[in-house]
Short mmCIF file of C-alpha atoms in Angstrom, two decimals:
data_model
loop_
_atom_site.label_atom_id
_atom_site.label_comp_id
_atom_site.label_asym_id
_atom_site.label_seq_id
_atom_site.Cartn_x
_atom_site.Cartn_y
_atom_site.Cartn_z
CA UNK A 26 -142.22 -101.85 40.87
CA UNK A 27 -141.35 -104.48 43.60
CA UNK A 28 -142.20 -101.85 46.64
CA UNK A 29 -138.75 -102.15 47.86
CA UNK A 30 -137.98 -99.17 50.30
CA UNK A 31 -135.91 -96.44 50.02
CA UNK A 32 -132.70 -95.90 51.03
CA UNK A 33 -133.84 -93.94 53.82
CA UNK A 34 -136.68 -96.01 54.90
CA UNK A 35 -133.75 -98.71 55.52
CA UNK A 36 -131.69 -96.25 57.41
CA UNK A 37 -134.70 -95.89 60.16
CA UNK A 38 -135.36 -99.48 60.41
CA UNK A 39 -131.77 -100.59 60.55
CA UNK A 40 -131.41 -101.65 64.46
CA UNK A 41 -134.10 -103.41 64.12
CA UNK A 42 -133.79 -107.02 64.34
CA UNK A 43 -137.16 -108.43 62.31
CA UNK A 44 -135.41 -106.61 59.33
CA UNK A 45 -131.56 -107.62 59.81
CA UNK A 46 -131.54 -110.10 57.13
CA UNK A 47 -133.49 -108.22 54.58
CA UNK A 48 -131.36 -105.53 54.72
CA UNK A 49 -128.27 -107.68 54.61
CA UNK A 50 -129.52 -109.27 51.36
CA UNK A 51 -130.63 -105.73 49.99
CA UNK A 52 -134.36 -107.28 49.40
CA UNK A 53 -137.10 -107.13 51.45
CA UNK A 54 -139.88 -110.00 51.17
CA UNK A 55 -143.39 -109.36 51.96
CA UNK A 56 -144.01 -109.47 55.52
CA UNK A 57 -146.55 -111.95 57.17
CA UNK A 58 -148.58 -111.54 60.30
CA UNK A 59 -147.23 -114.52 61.86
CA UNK A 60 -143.50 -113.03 61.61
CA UNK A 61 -144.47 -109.71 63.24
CA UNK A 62 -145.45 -112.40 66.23
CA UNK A 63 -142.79 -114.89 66.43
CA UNK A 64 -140.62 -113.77 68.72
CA UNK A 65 -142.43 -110.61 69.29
CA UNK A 66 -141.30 -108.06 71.70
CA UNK A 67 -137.60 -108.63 71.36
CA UNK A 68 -137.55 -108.99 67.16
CA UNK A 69 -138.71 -105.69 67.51
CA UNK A 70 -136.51 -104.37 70.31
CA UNK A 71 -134.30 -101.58 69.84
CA UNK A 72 -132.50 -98.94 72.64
CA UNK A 73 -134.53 -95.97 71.26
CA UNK A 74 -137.74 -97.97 71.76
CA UNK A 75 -136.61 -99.66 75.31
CA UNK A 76 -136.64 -95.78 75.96
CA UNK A 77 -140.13 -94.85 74.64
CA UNK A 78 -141.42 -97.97 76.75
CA UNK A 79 -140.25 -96.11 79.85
CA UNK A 80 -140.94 -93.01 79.12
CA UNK A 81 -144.48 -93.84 78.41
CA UNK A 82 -144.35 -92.76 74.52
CA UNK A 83 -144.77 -96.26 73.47
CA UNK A 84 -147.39 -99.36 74.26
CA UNK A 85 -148.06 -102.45 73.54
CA UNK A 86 -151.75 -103.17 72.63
CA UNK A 87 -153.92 -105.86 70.40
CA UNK A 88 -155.31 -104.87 67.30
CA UNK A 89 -159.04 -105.10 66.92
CA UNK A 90 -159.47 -108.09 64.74
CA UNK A 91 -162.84 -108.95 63.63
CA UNK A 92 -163.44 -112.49 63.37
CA UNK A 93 -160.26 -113.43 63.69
CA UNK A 94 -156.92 -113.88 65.84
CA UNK A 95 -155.89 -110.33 67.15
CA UNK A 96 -152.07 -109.15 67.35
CA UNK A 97 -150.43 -107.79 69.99
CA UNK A 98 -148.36 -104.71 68.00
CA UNK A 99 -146.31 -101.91 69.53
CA UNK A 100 -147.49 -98.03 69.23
CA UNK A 101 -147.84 -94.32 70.76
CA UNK A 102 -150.72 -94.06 73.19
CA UNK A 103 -153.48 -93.07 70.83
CA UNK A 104 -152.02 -93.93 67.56
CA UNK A 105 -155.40 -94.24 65.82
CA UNK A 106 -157.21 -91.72 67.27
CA UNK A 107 -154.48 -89.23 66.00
CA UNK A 108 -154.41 -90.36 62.89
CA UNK A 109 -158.46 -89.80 63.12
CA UNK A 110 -158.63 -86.24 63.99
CA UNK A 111 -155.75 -85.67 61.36
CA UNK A 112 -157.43 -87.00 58.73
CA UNK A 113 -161.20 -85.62 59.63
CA UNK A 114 -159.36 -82.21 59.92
CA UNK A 115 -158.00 -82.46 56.43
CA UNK A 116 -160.94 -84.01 54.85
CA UNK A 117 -162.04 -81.87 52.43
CA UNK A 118 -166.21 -82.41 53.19
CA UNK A 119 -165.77 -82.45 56.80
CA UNK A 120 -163.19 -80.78 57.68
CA UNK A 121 -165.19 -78.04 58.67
CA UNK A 122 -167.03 -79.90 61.99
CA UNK A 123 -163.62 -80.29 63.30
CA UNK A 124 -162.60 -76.86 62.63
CA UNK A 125 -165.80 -75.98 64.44
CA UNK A 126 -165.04 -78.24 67.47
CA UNK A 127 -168.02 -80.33 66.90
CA UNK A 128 -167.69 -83.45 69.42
CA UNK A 129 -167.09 -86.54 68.71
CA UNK A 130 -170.00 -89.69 69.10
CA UNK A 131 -168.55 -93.12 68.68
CA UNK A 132 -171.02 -95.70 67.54
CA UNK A 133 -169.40 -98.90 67.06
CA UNK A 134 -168.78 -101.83 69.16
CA UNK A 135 -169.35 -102.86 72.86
CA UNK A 136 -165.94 -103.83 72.98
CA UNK A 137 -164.87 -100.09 72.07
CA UNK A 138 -166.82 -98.97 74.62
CA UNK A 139 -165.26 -101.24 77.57
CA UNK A 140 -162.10 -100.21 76.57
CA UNK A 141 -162.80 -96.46 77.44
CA UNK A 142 -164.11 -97.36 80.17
CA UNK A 143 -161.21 -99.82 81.08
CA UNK A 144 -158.90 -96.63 80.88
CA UNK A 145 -161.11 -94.42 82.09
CA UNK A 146 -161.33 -96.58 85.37
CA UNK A 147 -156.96 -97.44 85.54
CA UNK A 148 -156.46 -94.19 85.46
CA UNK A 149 -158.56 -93.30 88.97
CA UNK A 150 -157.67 -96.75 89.99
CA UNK A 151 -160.56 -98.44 90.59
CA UNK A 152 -162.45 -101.31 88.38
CA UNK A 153 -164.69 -100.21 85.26
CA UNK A 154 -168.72 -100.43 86.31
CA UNK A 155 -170.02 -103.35 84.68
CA UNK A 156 -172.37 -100.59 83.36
CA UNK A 157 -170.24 -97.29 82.64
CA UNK A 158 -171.65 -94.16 83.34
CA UNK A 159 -171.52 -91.54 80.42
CA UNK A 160 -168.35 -89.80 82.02
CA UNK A 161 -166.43 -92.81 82.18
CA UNK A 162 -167.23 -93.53 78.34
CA UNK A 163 -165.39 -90.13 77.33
CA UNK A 164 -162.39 -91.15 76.11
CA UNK A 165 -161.07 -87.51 75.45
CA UNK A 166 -162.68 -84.10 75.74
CA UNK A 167 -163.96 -85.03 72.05
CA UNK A 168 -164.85 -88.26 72.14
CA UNK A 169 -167.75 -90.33 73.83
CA UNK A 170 -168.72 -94.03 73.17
CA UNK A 171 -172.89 -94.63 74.02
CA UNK A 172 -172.81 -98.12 72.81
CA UNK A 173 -173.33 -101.09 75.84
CA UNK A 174 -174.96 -103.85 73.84
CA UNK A 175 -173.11 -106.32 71.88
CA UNK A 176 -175.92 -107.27 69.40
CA UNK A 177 -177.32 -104.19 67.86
CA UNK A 178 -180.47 -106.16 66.51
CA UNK A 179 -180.82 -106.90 70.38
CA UNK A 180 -181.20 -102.96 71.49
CA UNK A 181 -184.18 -102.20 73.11
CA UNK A 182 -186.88 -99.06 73.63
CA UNK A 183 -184.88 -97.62 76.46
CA UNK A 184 -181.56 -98.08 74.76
CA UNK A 185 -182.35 -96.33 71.86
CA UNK A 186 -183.63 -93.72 74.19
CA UNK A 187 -180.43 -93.68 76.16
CA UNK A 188 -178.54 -93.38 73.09
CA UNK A 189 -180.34 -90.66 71.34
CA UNK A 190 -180.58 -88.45 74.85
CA UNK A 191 -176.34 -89.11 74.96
CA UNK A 192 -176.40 -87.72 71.37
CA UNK A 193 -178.52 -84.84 72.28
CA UNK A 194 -176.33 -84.31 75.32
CA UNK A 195 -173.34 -83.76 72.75
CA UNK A 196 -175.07 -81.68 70.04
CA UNK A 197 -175.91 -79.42 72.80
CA UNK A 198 -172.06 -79.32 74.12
CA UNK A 199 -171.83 -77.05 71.00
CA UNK A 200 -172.69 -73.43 70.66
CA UNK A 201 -174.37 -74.12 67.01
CA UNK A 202 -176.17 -77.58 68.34
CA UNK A 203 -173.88 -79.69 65.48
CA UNK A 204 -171.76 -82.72 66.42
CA UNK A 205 -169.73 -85.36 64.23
CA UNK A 206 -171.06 -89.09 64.46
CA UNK A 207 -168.78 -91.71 64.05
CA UNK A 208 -170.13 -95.40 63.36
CA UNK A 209 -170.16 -98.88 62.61
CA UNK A 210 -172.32 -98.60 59.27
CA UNK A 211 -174.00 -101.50 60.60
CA UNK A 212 -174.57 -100.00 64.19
CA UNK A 213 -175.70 -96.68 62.60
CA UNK A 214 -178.41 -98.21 60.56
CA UNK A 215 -179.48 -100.39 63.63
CA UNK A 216 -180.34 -97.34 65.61
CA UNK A 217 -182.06 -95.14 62.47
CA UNK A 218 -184.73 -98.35 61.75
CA UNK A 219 -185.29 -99.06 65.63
CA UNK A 220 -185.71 -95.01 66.20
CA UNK A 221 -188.06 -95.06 63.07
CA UNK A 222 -190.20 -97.97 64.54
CA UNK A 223 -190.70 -97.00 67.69
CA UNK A 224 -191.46 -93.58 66.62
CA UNK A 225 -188.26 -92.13 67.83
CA UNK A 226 -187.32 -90.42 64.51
CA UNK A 227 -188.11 -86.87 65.77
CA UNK A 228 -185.69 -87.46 68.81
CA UNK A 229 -182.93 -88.64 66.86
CA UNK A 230 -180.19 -85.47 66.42
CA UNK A 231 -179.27 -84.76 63.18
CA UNK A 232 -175.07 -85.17 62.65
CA UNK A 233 -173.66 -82.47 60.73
CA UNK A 234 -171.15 -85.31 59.25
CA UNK A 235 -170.57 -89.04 59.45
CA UNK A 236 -167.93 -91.57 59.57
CA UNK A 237 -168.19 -95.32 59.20
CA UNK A 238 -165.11 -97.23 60.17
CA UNK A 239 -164.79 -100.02 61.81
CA UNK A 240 -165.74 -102.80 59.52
CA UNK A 241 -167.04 -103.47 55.60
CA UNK A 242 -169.97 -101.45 55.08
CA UNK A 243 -172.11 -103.20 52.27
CA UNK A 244 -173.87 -100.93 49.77
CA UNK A 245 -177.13 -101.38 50.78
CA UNK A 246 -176.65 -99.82 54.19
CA UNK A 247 -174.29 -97.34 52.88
CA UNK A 248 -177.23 -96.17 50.48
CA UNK A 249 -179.64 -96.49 53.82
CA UNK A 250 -177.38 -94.25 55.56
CA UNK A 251 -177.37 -91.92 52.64
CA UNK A 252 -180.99 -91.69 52.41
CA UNK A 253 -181.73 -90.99 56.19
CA UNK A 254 -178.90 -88.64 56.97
CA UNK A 255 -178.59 -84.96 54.85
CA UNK A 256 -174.98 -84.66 55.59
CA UNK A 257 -171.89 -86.30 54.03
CA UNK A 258 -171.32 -89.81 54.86
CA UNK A 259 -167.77 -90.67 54.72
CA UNK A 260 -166.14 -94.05 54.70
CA UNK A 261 -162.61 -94.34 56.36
CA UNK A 262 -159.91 -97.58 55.53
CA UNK A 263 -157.34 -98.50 58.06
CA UNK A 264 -156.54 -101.06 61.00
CA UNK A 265 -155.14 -100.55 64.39
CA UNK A 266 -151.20 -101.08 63.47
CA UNK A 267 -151.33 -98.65 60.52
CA UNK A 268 -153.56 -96.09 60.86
CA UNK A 269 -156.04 -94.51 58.09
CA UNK A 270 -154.99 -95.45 54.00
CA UNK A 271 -157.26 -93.97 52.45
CA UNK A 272 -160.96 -92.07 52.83
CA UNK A 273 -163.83 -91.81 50.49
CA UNK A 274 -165.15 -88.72 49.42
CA UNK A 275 -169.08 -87.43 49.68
CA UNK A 276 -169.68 -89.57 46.74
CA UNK A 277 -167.98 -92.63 47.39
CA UNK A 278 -164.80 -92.20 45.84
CA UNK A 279 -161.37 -93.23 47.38
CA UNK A 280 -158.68 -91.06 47.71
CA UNK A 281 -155.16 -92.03 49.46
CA UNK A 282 -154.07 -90.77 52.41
CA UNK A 283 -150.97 -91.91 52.82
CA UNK A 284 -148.39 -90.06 54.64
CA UNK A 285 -145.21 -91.55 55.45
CA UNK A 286 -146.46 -94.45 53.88
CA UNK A 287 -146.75 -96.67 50.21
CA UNK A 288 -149.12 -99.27 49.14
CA UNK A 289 -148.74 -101.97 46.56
CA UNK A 290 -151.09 -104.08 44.73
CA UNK A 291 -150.93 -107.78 44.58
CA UNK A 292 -153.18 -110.25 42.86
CA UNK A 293 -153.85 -112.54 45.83
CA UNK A 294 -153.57 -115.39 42.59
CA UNK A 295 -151.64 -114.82 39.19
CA UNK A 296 -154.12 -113.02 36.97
CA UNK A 297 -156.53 -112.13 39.47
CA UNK A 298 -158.30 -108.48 39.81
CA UNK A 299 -158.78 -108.68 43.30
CA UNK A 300 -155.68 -107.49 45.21
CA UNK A 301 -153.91 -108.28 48.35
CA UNK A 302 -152.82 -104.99 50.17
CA UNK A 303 -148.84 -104.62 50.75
CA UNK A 304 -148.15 -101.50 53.13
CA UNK A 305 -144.72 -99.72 54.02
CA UNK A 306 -145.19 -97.18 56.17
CA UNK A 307 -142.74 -95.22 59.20
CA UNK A 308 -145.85 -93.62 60.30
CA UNK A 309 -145.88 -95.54 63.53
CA UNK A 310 -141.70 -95.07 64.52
CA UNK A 311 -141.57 -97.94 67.11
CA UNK A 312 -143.18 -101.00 64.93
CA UNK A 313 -142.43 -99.49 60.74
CA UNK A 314 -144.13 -102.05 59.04
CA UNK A 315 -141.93 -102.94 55.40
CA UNK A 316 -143.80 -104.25 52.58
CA UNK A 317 -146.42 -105.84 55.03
CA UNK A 318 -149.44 -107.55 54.05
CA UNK A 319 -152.36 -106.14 55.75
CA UNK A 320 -154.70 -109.05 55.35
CA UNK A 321 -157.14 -106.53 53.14
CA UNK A 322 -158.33 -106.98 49.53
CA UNK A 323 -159.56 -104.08 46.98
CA UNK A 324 -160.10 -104.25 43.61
CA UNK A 325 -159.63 -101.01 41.13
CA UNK A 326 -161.40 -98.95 38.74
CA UNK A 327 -159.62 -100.35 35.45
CA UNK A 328 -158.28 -103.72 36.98
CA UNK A 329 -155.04 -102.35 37.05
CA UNK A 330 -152.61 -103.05 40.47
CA UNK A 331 -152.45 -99.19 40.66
CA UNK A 332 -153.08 -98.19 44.26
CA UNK A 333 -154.37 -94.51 43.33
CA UNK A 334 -157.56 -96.11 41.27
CA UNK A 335 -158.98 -97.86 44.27
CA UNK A 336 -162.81 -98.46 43.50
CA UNK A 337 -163.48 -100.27 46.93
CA UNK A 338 -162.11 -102.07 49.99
CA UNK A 339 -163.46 -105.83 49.27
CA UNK A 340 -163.03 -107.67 52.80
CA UNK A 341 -160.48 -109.75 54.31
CA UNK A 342 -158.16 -112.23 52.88
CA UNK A 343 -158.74 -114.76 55.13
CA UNK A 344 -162.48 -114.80 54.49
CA UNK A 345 -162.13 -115.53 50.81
CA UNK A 346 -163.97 -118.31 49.18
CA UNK A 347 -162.41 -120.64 46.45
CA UNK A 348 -164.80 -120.23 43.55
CA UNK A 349 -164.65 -121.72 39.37
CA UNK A 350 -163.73 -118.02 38.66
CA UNK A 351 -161.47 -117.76 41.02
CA UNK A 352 -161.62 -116.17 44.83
CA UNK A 353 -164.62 -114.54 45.82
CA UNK A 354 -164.37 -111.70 48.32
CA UNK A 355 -167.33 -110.23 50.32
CA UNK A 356 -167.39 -106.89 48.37
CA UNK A 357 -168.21 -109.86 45.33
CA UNK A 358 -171.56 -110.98 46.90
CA UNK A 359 -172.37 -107.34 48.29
CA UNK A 360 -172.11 -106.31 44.60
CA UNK A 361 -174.40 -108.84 43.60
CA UNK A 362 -176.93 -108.48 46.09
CA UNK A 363 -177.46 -104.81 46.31
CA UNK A 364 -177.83 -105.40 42.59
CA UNK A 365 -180.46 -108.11 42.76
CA UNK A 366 -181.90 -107.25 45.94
CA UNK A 367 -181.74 -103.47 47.47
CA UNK A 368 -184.05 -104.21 50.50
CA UNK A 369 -181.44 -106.55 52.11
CA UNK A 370 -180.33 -105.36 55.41
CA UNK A 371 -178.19 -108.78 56.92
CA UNK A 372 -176.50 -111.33 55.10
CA UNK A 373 -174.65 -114.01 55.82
CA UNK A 374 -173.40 -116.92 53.62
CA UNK A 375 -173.03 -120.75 54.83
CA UNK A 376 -171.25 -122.96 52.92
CA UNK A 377 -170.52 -126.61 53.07
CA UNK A 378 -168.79 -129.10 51.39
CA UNK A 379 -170.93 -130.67 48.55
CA UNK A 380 -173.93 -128.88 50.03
CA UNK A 381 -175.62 -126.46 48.53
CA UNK A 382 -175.23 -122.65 49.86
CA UNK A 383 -177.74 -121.20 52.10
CA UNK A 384 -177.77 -117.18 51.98
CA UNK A 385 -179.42 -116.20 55.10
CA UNK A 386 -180.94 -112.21 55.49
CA UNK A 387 -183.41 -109.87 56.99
CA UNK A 388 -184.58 -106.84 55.67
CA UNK A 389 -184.82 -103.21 56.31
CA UNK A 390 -188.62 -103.66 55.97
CA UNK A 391 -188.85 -107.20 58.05
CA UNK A 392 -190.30 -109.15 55.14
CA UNK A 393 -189.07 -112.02 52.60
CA UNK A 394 -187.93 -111.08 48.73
CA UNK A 395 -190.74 -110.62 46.29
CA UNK A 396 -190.24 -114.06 44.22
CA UNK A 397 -188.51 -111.95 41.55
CA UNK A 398 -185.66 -110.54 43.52
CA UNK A 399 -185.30 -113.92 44.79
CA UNK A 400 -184.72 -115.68 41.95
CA UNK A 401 -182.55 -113.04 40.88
CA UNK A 402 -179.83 -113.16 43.71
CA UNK A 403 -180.09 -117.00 44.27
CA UNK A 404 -178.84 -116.81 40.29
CA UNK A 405 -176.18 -113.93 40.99
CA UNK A 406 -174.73 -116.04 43.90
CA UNK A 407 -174.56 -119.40 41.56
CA UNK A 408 -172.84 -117.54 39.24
CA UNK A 409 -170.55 -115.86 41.08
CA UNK A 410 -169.69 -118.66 43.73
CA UNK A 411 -170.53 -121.60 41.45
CA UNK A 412 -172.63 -123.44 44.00
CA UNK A 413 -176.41 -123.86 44.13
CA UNK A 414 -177.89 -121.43 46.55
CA UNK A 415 -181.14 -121.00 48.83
CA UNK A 416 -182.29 -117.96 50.29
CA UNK A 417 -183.59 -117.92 53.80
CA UNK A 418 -185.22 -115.02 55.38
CA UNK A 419 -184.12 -114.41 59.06
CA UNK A 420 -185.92 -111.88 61.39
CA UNK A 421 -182.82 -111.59 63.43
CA UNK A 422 -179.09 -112.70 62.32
CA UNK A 423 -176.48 -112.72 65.51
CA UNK A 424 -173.33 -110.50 65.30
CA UNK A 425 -170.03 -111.87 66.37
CA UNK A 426 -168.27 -112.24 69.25
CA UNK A 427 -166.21 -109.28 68.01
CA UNK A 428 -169.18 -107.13 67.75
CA UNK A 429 -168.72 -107.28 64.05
CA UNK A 430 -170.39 -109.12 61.26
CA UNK A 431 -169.40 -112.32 59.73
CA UNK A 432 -170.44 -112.22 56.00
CA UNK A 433 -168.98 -116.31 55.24
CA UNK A 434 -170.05 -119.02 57.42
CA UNK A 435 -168.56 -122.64 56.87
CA UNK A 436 -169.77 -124.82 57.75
CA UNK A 437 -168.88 -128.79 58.53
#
């Protein structure tokens, strides 16, 4: 199957220009980021959505990114956020804290939490604080961010004590004392090790479920999370311009979630098990996106291109590294190191040409690898990248710009 749409599918995209010619040649070809921009409002432009501009049912806004480029897309206000509560109120673990009208606490980013407060502060019309108040970081009557640093590593005693009285302040918001936490894996295990050092444990409100979104969890903080938190831990797949693909149950399996929506499976090279993500979905009615590549790689439980045996999400396209066996994808080197080496909390790999690699990491307890587990991933990375590889412990690795980890690091 080549993904091409249905016949209907083609009659709701027809006045739109970006897909004029495919639908004159009766074949649509796989559709790049760069198109989506060139030319971008106006290859998009059609009366009905001139309309929804005007009326305030449509707006343009960038998509996250991570470490790379962002895109400037076209949507209804709170496109994402919908397709949240839809899919936490369907989820069959956690469906229940919605039903219960736990609220909402949004762990993630900095730059998540400036946006509220952007919004928050156009709609009174005035300029955000450069330090938002816990009001102004409510994005709905559901929802608060309590994030303000951009390095989590960074945090300090009385942010972790800000954080955990914010979370209190929202279990309490609910007759039963429960309340849904939503996370950066990364952020989320940040706070539980600084909380358990400083003694802070005992303060820190137990969620009665958990999200991480945002960005690739690896497995060892997924199985951190797991061990610290009683409830389920769920992982959520999407972007900004689609919406939520797909959700993992309790234990860690994927399911689709894909309402007015398809996905395809491409090797991103002939014979390759890793797959490029190819997504047609109406779901968003001003920007349908036909047979577009989302810039996301996931490899299955047989090997097979078949979108409903998803095993795991693998990392970004753009982030792959050329390898003897073929591209490497940061799911590849999670898998190896939470094999070799479950104590590693950070990692980042540098790579340069004709150098050797350098993995850098910290630890969940602070200290190096035993000599064992050192020898063991610096041999799981060889084989799996084909370069020679030292490890170097870090106490501290820097996040991004973005807020977000970079797992590859090239470097000149």
């Amino acid at each position: 199957m080549d993904g091409q749409p249905t016949a209907g599918i083609v009659e709701q995209i027809r006045d739109i220009p970006i897909y004029r010619a495919s639908i004159e040649r009766g074949h649509f070809p796989v559709l790049e980021k760069p198109e989506i921009a060139d030319g971008f409002p106006d290859n998009w432009m059609t009366p009905a959505l001139e309309k929804a501009l005007e009326a305030g049912e449509a707006e343009f806004v960038l998509s996250t990114g991570t470490n790379h480029a962002r895109m400037q897309i076209i949507r209804p206000p709170y496109f994402l956020l919908n397709s949240y509560y839809r899919l936490w109120s369907e989820h069959p673990d956690i469906s229940a804290t919605w039903e219960d009208g736990c609220r909402r606490v949004s762990l993630t980013t900095v730059l998540a939490t400036e946006h509220v407060a952007r919004v928050n502060a156009r709609k009174r019309g005035a300029e955000p604080s450069p330090v938002p108040d816990l009001d102004d970081r409510r994005l709905d009557a559901r929802t608060l961010y309590v994030n303000l640093t951009l390095d989590p590593a960074l945090w300090t005693r009385d942010d972790v004590e800000r954080m955990l009285g914010e979370i209190e302040t929202a279990r309490r918001e609910h007759p039963q004392g429960r309340y849904h936490l939503d996370c950066s894996g990364y952020h989320l295990a940040h706070l539980v090790h600084k909380a358990r050092a400083w003694g802070l444990w005992e303060a820190f409100p137990q969620p009665a479920s958990i999200i991480h979104a945002y960005e690739y969890t690896p497995a060892n903080v997924r199985w951190y999370l797991h061990e610290h938190f009683g409830c389920p831990v769920i992982d959520l797949f999407g972007s900004t311009e689609l919406g939520y693909l797909y959700y993992s149950d309790r234990h860690g399996r994927y399911r689709p979630y894909l309402d007015d929506m398809s996905v395809e499976l491409i090797p991103v090279v002939p014979g390759s098990t890793l797959y490029s993500l190819i997504v047609t979905s109406v779901r968003n009615p001003y920007m349908p996106l036909i047979r577009y590549r989302s810039g996301d790689c996931a490899r299955t439980l047989d090997g097979t291109p078949d979108p409903t045996k998803i095993a795991g999400f693998c990392g970004r396209e753009k982030e792959l590294l050329a390898a003897p066996d073929g591209p490497v994808a940061q799911g590849d080197l999670d898998e190896r190191i939470s094999a070799a080496a479950p104590g590693v909390f950070l990692h980042q790999l540098r790579v340069g040409d004709g150098t050797p690699a350098r993995l850098l990491y910290t630890t969940f307890d602070g200290g190096p690898l035993e000599e064992a587990q050192s020898a063991a991933l610096e041999r799981g990375v060889r084989e799996l990248t084909g370069l020679p590889c030292a490890l170097e412990h870090r106490e501290h690795i820097p996040i991004g710009k973005s807020g977000k980890y970079a797992w590859l690091r090239r470097e000149v």
